[in-house]
CSV table of C-alpha atoms in Angstrom, one decimal:
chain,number,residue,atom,x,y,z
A,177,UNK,CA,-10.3,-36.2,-10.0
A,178,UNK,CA,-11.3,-34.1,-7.2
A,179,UNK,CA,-10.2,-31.6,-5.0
A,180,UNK,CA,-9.0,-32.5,-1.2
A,181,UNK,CA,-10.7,-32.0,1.4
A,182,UNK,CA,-9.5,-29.0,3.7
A,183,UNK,CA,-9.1,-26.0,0.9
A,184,UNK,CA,-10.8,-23.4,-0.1
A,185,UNK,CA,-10.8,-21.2,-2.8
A,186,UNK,CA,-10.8,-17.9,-1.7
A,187,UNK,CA,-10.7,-14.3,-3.8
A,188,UNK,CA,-8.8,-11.2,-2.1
A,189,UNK,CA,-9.1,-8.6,-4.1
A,190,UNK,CA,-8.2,-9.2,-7.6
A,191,UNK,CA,-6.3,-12.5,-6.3
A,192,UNK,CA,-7.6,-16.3,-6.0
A,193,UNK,CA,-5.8,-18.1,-3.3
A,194,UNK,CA,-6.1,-21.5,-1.8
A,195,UNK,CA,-6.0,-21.6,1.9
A,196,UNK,CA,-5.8,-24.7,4.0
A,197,UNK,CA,-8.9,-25.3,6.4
A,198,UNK,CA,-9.5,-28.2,9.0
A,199,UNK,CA,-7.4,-30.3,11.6
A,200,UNK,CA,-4.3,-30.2,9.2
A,201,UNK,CA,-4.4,-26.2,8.4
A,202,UNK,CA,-1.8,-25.7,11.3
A,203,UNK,CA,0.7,-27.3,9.3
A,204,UNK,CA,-0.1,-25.5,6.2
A,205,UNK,CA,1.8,-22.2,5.8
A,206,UNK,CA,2.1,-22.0,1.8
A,207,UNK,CA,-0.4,-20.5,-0.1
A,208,UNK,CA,-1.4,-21.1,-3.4
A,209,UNK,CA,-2.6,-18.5,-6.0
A,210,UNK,CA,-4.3,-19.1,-9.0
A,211,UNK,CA,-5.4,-17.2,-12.2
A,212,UNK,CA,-9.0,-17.0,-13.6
A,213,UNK,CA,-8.6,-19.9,-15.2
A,214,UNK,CA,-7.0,-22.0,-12.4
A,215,UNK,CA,-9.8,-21.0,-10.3
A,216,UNK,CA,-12.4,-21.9,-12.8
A,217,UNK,CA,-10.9,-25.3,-12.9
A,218,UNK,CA,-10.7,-25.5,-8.9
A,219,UNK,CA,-13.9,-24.6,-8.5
A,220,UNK,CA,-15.4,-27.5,-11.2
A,221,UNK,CA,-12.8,-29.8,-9.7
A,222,UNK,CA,-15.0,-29.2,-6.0
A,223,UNK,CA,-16.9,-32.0,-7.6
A,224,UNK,CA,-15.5,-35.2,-8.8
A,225,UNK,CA,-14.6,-35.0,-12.5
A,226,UNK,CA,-12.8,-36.4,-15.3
A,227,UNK,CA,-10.3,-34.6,-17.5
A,228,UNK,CA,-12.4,-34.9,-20.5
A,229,UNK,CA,-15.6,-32.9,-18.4
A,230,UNK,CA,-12.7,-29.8,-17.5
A,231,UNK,CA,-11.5,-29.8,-21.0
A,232,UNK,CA,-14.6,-29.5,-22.4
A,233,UNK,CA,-15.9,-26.8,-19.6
A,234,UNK,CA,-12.8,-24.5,-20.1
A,235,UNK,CA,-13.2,-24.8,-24.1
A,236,UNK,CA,-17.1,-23.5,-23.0
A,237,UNK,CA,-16.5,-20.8,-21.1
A,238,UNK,CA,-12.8,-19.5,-22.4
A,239,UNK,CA,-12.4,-18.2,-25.7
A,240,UNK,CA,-9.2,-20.8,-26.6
A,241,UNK,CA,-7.9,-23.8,-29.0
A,242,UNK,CA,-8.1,-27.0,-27.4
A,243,UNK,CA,-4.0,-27.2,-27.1
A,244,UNK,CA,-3.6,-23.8,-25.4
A,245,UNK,CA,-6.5,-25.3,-22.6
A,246,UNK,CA,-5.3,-28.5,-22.4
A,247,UNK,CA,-1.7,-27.3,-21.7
A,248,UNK,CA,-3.3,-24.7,-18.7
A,249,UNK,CA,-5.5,-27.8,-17.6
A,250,UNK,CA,-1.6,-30.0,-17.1
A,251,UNK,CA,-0.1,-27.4,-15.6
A,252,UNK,CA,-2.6,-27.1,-13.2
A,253,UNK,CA,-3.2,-30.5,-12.6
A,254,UNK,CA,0.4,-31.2,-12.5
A,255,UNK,CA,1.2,-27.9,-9.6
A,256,UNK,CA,-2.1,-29.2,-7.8
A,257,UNK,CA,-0.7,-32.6,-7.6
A,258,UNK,CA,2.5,-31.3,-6.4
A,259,UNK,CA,1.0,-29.0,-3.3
A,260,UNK,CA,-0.8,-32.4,-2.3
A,261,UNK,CA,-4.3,-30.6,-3.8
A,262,UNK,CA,-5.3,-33.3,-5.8
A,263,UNK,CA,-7.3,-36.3,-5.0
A,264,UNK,CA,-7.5,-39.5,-8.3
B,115,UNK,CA,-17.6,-13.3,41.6
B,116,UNK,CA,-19.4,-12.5,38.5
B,117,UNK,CA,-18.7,-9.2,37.1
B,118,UNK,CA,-19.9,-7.7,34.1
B,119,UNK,CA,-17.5,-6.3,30.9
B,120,UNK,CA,-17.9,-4.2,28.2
B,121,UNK,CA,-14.5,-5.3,25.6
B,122,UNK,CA,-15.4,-4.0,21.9
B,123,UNK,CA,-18.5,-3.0,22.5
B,124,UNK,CA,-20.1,-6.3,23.4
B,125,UNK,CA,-21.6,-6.7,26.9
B,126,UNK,CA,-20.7,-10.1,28.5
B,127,UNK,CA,-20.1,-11.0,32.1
B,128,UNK,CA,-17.5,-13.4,33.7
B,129,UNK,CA,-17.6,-15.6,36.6
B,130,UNK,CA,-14.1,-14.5,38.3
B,131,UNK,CA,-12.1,-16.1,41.1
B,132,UNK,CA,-9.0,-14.3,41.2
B,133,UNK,CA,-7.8,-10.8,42.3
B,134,UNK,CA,-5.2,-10.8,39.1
B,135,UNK,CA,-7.9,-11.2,36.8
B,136,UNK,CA,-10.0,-8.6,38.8
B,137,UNK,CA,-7.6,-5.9,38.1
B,138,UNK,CA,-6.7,-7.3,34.5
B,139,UNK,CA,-9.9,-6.6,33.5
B,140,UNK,CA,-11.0,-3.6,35.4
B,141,UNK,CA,-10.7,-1.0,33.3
B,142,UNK,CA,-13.0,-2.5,31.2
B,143,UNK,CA,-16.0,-2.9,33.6
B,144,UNK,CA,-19.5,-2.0,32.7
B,145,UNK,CA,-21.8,-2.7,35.9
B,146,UNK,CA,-24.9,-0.8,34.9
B,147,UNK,CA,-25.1,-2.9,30.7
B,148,UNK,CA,-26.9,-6.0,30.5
B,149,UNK,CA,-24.7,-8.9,29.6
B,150,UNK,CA,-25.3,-10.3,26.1
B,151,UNK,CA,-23.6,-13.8,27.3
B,152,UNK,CA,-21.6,-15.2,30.1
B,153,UNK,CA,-18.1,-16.4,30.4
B,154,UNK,CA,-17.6,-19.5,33.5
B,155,UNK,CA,-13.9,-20.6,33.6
B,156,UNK,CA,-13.7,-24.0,35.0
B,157,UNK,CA,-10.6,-26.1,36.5
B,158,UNK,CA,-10.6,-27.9,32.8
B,159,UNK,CA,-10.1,-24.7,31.5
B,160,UNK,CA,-7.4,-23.3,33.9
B,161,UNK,CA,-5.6,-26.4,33.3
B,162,UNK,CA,-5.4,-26.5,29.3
B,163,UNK,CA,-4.3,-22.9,29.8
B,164,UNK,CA,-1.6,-23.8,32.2
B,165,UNK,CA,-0.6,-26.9,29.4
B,166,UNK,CA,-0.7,-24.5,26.4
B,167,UNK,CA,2.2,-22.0,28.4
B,168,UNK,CA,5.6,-21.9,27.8
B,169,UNK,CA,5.9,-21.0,31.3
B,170,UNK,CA,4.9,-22.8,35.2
B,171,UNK,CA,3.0,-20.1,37.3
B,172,UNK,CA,0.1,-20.0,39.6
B,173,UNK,CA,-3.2,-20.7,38.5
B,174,UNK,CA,-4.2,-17.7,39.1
B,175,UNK,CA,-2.3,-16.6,36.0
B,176,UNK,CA,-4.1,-18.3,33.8
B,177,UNK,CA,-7.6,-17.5,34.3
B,178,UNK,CA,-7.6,-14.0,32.2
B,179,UNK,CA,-6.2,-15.8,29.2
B,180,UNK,CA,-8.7,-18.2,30.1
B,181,UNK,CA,-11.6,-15.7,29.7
B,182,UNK,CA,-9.8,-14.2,26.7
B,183,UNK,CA,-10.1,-17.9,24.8
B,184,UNK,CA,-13.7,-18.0,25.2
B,185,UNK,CA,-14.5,-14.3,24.8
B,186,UNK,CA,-12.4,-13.8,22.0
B,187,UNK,CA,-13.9,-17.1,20.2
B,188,UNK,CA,-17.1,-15.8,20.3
B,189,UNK,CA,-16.4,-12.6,19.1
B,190,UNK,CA,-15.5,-14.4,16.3
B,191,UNK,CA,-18.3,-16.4,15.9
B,192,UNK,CA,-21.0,-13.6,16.4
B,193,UNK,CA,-19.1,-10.2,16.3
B,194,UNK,CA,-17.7,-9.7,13.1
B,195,UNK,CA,-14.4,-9.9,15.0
B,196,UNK,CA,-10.9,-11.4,14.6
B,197,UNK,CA,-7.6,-10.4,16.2
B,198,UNK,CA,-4.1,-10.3,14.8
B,199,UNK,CA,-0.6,-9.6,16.4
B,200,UNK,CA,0.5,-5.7,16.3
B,201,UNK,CA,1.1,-3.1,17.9
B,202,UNK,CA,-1.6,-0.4,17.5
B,203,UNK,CA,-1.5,2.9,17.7
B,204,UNK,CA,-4.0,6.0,17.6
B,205,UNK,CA,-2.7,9.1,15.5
B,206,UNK,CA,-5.3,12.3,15.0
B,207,UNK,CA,-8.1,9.5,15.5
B,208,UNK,CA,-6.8,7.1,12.9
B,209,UNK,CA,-5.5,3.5,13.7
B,210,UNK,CA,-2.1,2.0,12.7
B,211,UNK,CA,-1.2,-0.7,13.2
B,212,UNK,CA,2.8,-2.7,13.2
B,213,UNK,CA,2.6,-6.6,12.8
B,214,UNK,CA,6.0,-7.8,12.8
B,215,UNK,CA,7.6,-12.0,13.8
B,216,UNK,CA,8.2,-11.4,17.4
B,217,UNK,CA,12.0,-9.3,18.1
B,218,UNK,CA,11.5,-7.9,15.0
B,219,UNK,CA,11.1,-4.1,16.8
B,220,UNK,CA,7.0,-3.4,17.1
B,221,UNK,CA,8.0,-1.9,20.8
B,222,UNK,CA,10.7,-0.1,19.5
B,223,UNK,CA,9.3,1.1,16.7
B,224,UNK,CA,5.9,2.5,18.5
B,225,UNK,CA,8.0,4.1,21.3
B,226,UNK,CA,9.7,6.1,18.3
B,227,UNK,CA,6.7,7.4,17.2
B,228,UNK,CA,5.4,8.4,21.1
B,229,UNK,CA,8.8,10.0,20.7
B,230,UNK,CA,8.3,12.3,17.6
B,231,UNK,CA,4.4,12.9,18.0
B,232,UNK,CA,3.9,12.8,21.8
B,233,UNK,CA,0.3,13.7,22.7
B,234,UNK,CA,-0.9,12.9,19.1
B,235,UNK,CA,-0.7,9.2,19.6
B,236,UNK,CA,-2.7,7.1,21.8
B,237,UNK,CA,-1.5,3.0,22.3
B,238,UNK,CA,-4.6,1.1,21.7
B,239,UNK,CA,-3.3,-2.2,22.1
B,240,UNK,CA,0.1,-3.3,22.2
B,241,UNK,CA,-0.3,-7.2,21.8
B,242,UNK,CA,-3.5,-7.9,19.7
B,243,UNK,CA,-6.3,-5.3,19.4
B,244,UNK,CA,-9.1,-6.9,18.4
B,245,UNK,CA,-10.5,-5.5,15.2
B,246,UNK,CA,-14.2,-5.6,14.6
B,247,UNK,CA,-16.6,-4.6,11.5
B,248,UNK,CA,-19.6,-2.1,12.6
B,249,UNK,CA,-21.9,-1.2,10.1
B,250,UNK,CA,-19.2,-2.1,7.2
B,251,UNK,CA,-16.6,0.0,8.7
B,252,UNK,CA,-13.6,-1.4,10.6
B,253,UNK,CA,-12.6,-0.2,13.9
B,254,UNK,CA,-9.7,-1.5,16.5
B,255,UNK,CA,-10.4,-1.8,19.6
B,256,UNK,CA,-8.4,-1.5,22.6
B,257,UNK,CA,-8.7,-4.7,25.1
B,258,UNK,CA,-7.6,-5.7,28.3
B,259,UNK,CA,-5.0,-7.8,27.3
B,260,UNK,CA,-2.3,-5.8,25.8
B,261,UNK,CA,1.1,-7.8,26.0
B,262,UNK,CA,4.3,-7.8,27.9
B,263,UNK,CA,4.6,-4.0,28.6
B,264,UNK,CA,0.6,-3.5,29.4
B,265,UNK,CA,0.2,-0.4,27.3
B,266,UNK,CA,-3.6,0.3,25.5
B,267,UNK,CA,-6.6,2.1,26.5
B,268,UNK,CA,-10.1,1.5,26.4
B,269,UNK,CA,-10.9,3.3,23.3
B,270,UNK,CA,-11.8,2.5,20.0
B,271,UNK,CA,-10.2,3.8,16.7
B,272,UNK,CA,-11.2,3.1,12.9
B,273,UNK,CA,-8.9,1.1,11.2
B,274,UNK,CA,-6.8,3.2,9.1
B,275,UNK,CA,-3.1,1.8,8.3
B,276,UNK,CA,-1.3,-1.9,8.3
B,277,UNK,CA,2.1,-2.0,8.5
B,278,UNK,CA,3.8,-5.4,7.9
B,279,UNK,CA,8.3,-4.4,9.6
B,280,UNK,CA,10.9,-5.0,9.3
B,281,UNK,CA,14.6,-4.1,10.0
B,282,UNK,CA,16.8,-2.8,7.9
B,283,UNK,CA,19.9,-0.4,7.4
B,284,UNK,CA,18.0,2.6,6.1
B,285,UNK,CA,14.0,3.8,6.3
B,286,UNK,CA,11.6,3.3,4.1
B,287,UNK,CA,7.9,2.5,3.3
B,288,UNK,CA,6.2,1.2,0.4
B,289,UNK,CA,3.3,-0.9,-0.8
B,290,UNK,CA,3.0,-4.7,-0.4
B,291,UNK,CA,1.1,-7.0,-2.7
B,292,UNK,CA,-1.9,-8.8,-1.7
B,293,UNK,CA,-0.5,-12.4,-1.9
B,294,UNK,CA,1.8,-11.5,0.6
B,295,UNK,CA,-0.1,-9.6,3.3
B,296,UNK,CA,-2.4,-12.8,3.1
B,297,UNK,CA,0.4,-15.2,3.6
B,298,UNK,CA,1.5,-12.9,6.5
B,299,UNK,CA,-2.2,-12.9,8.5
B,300,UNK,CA,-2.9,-15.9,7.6
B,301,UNK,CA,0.0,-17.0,10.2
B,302,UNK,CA,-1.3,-14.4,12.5
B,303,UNK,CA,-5.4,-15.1,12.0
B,304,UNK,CA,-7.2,-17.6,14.2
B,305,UNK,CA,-8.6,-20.2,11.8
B,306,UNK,CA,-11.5,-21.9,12.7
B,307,UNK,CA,-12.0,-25.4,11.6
B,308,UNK,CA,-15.2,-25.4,11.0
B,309,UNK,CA,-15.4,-24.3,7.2
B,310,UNK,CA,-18.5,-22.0,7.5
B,311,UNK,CA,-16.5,-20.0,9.9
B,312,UNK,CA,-13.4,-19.9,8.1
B,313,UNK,CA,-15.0,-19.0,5.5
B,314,UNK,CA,-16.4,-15.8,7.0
B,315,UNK,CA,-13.2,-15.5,8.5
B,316,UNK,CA,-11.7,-14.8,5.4
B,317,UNK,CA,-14.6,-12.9,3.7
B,318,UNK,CA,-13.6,-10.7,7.2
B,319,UNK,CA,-10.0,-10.3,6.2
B,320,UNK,CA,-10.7,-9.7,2.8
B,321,UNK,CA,-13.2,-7.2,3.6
B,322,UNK,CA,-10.6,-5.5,6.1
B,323,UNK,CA,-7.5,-5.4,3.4
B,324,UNK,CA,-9.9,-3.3,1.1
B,325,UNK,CA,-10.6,-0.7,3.7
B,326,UNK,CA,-6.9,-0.5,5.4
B,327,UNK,CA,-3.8,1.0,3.3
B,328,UNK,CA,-1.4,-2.3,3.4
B,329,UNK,CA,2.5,-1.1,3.6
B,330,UNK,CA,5.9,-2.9,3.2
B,331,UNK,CA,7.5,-0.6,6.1
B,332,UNK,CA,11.3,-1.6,6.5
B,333,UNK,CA,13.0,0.5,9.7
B,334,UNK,CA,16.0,0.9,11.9
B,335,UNK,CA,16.3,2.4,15.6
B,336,UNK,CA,16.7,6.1,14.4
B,337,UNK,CA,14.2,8.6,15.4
B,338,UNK,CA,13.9,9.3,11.4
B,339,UNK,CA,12.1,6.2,10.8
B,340,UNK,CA,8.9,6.8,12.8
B,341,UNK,CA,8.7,10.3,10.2
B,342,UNK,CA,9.7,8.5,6.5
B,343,UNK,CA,6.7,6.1,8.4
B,344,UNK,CA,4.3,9.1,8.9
B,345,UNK,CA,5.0,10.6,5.9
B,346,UNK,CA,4.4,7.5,4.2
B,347,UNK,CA,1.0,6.6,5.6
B,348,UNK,CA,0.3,10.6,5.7
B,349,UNK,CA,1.6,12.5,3.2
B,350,UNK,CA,2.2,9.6,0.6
């Protein structure tokens, strides 16, 4: 799984947002903000990854039981997949 | 002819054919500065110009926004620069500036506060100032294109105040949240689509949003609503 080409992750102030880039960015008007850990998980999904590899990077880096990042990891996949973020 | 421009402190000259431009751009002339690049319009460029307008005129009417295209891309590119919609206005030496959608009132709205602070505030730009980072500090500059009414001056002013209108019964002003005011200029931004520039664009606008006062300013026609706006950026 892997982000699409044409974001970018971007941080205003204490705010991660996704802005559209490239020939399609003209059509793009709605933005889409993350948390920390949504923006942790964009920026491994930059790369091509499986769900196992985020699980496992989220469980290293935040201090939380597999069930509480596993449900963060669904809902973002599932609201990524839904703004047409996702590629796989 | 080619005549040479100083526009936000950048030295460029322009290869210019028509008297309209000429007098466009003259208050911004700079014949004794050594250009730091040139600006040619060709027929290709008249003519995408003339495509891109709601409206059929001579050619001659095209060639400033011509020479704005190209300047103001690589302003972008090398400046530090970017541009946005608003109204901007000079008050005791600080900029502030009205973004609004287009009938919303900007005009109005300035003109109210020419009305209650006369000789206090200065019209940089009325269309779209550029803004530009000097030595980490914003400042808005005023430009020769300045919309319908032609109001700015040549001056520049550091950024001081963003004020996103709207109508509304009664006055008042307030803060905005971030998510928002980025929604709103990134409708108003040029985006480049090249990523390494949009990228910077952005690390720009960020930058920019730290250093201006961002405020949720909701207005009606009254003189009042110029002072609850002044007290607000002011006194608040």
């Amino acid at each position: 799984m892997k982000i699409k080409d044409g974001f970018m992750l971007r941080q205003f102030g204490e705010n991660y947002i996704v802005v559209a880039v490239g020939d399609d960015a003209e059509d793009f008007n709605k933005l889409i903000t993350l948390n920390t850990v949504g923006a942790f998980i964009y920026n491994l999904m930059e790369n091509d990854v499986t769900y196992e590899e985020i699980v496992s990077a989220v469980l290293d880096k935040y201090e939380a039981d597999r069930k509480t990042v596993e449900n963060d990891i669904n809902k973002f996949l599932a609201d990524g997949k839904k703004a047409g973020l996702i590629d796989g | 002819m080619i005549f040479t421009y100083k526009i936000a402190d950048v030295v460029f000259s322009a290869d210019i054919r028509y008297k309209n431009t000429y007098l466009t751009m003259e208050d911004y002339l700079a014949p004794d500065e050594a250009p730091e690049f040139q600006i040619v319009i060709t027929d290709e460029d008249l003519a995408q110009e003339k495509a891109l307008s709601p409206y059929t005129l001579p050619d001659y009417a095209y060639e400033s926004t011509a020479v704005y295209r190209k300047y103001i891309y690589i302003m972008i590119e090398r400046y530090d620069a970017f541009f946005f919609h608003c109204s901007s206005i000079a008050v005791d030496n600080k900029a502030i500036m009205f973004t609004a959608k287009s009938g919303t009132g900007k005009s109005t709205h300035r003109n109210l506060w020419i009305k209650n602070f006369g000789d206090r505030v200065t019209i940089i730009n009325d269309d779209k100032p550029i803004i530009r980072k000097i030595d980490g500090k914003f400042y808005v500059y005023g430009t020769p294109w300045q919309g319908k009414e032609s109001l700015g001056s040549n001056i520049s002013v550091p950024a001081f105040a963003l004020c996103f209108l709207s109508r509304s019964e009664t006055n008042s002003i307030g803060p905005i949240d971030t998510v928002s005011v980025v929604a709103k200029m990134m409708n108003q931004v040029v985006r480049p689509k090249d990523p390494r520039l949009m990228a910077n664009a952005l690390d720009l606008l960020d930058e920019f949003l730290k250093q201006v006062v961002c405020y949720d300013l909701r207005v009606n026609m009254d003189d009042e609503a110029a002072v609850v706006a002044y007290n607000g950026i002011f006194k608040g």
